[in-house]
Short mmCIF file of C-alpha atoms in Angstrom, two decimals:
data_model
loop_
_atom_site.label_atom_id
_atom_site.label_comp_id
_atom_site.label_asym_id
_atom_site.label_seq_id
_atom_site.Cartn_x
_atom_site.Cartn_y
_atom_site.Cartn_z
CA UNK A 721 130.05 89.00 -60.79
CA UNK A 722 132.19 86.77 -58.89
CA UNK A 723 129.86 85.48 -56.90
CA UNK A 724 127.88 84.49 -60.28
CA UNK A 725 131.51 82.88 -61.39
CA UNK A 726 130.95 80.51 -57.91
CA UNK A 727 127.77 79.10 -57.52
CA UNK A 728 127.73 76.20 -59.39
CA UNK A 729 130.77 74.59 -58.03
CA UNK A 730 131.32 76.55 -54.54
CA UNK A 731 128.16 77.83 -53.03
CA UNK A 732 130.13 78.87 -49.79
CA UNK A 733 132.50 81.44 -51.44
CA UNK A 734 129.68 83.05 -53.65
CA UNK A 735 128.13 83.47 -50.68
CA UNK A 736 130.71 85.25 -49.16
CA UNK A 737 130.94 87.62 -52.49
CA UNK A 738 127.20 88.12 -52.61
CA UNK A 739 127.33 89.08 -48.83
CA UNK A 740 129.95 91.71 -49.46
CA UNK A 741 128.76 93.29 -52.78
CA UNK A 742 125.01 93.49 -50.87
CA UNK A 743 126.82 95.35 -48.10
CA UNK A 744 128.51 97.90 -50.56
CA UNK A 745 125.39 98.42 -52.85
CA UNK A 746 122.98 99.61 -49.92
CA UNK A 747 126.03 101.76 -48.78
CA UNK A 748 126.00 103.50 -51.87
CA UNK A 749 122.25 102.91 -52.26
CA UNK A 750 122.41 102.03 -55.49
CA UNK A 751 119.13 100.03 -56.70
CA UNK A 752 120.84 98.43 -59.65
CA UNK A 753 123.11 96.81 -57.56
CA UNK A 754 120.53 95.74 -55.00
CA UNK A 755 118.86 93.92 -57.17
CA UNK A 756 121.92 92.01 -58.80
CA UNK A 757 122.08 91.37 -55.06
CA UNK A 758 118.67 89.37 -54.90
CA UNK A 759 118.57 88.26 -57.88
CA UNK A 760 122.11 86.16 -57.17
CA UNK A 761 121.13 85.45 -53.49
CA UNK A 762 117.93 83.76 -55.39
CA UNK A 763 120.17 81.88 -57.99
CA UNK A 764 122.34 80.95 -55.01
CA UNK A 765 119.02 79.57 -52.99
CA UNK A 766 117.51 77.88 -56.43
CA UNK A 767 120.67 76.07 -57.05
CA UNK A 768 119.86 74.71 -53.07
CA UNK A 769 116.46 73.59 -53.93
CA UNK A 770 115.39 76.20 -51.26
CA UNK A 771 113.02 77.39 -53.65
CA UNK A 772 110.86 79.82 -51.09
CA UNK A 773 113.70 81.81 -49.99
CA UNK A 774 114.78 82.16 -54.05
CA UNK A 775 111.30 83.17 -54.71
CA UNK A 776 110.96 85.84 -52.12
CA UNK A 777 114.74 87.00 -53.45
CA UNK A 778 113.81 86.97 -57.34
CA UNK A 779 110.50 89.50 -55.84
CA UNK A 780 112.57 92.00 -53.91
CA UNK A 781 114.98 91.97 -56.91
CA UNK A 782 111.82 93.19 -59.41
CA UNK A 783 110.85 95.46 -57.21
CA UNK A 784 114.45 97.08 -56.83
CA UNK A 785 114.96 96.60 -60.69
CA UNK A 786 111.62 98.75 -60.61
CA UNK A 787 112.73 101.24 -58.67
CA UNK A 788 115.91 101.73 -60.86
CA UNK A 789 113.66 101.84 -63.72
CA UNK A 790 111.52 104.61 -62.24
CA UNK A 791 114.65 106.84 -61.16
CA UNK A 792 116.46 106.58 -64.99
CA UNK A 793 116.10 109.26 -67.51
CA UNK A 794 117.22 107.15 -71.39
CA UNK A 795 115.20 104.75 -72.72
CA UNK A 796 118.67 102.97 -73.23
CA UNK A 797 119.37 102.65 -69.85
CA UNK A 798 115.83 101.94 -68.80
CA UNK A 799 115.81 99.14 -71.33
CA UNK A 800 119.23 97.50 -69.87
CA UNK A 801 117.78 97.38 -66.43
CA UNK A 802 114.21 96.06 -68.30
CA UNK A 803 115.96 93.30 -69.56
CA UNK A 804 117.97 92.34 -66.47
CA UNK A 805 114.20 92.39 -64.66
CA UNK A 806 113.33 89.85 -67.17
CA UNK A 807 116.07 87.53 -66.38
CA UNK A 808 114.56 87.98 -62.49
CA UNK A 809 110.90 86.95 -63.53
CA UNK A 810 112.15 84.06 -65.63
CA UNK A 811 114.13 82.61 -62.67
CA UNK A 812 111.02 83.55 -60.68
CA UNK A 813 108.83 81.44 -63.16
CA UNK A 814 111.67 78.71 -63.31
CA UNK A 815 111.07 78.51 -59.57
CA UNK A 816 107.22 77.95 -59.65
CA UNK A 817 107.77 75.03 -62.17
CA UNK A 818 110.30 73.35 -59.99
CA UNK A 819 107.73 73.47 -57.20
CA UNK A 820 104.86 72.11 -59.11
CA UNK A 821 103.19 75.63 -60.16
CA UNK A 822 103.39 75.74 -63.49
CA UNK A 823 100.18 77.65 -63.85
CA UNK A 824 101.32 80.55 -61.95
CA UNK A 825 104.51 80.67 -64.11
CA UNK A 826 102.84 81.31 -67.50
CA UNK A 827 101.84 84.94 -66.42
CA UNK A 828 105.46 85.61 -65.52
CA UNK A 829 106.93 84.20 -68.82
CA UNK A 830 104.08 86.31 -70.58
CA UNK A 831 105.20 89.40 -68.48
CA UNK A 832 109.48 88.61 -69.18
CA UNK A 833 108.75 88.40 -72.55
CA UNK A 834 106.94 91.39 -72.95
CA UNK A 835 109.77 93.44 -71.88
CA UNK A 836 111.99 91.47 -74.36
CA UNK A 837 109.53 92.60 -77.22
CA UNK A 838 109.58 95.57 -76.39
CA UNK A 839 113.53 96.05 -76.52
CA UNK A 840 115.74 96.82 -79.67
CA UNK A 841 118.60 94.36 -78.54
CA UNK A 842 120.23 92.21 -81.56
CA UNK A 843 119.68 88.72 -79.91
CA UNK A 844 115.62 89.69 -79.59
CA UNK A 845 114.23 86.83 -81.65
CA UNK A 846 116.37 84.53 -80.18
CA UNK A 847 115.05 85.62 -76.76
CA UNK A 848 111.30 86.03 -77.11
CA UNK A 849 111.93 82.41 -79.27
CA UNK A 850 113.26 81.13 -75.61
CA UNK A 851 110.46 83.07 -73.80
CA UNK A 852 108.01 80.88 -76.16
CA UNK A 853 109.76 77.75 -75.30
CA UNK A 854 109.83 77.97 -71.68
CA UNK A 855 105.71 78.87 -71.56
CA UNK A 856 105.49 75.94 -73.96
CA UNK A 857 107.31 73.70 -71.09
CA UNK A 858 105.06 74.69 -68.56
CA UNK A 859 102.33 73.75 -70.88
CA UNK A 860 103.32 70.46 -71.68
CA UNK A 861 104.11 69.97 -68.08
CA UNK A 862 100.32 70.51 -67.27
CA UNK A 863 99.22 68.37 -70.16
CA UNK A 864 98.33 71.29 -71.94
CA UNK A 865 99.67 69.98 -75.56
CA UNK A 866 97.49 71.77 -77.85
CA UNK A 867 98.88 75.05 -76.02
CA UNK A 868 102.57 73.42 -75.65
CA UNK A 869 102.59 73.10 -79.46
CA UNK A 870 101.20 76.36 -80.44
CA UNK A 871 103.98 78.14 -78.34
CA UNK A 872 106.63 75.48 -79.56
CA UNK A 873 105.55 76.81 -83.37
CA UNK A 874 105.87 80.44 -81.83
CA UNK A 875 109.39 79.93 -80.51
CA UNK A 876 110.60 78.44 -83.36
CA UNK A 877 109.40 81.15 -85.57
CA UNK A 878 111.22 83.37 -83.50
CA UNK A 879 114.58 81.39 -84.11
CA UNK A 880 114.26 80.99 -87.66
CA UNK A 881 114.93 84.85 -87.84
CA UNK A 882 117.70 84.37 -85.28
CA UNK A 883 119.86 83.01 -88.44
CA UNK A 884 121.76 81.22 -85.67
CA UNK A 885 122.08 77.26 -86.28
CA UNK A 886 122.71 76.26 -82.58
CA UNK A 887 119.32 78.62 -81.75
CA UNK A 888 117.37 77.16 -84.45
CA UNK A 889 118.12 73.65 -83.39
CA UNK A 890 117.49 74.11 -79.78
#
């Protein structure tokens, strides 16, 4: 967590927090916590345009958010981890577009927002509504309109039951 409170502004010192919490999660070999670990080392290499280091980082931390998955017994706690995986193929996706792969990032949105359907959390709609939106951008990005609009109408469907003004205008 701090290390998420630093990296916009001081790279160095999340670093140093990212470090330390990495060391402590593989002593207690806690999964969850490994892959909070990669997933904030990737953030951390993202926000440093050293986008195939992030990528490799937002992969190991699916595949440990997988294996915490795999080792949980509620569907509650299954979904949590679900979600956070979500956040780590998004930024995974993010990554392709900012390397000109927009392609390859559709499947990825398609796969984050299937866990997000698949939840019961309250801001759903507003999620699978961004979900739309960002497969919409790599659409348009690829001069894909036809497809860019259809998932534009999709995510804003998906807001309109968000009965949140700032989400519906977005």
């Amino acid at each position: 967590v701090l290390s998420n409170e630093y990296y916009a502004y001081d790279t160095a010192k999340s670093s140093v927090y990212i470090e330390r919490a990495n060391v402590l999660s593989k002593k207690l070999k806690w999964d969850r916590a490994i892959a909070l670990y990669y997933y904030h080392r990737g953030l951390l290499k993202q926000f440093a345009s050293q986008y195939d280091q992030a990528g490799l980082s937002f992969d190991s931390a699916i595949i440990y958010f997988n294996k915490e998955i795999e080792r949980l017994k509620t569907r509650e706690e299954k979904e949590l981890i679900a979600l956070e995986k979500s956040s780590s193929l998004s930024e995974k996706a993010a990554n392709l577009m900012k390397v000109g792969r927009g392609a390859e990032s559709i499947p990825i949105y398609l796969d984050a927002l299937e866990l997000w359907k698949a939840s019961n959390q309250p801001r759903k709609a507003e999620a699978i509504g961004t979900y739309y939106e960002k497969i919409a951008t790599s659409y348009y990005d690829m001069k894909q309109f036809d497809k860019a609009l259809y998932y534009d109408k999709l995510s804003l469907s998906q807001r309109l039951l968000s009965n949140n003004d700032e989400v519906i205008a977005w």
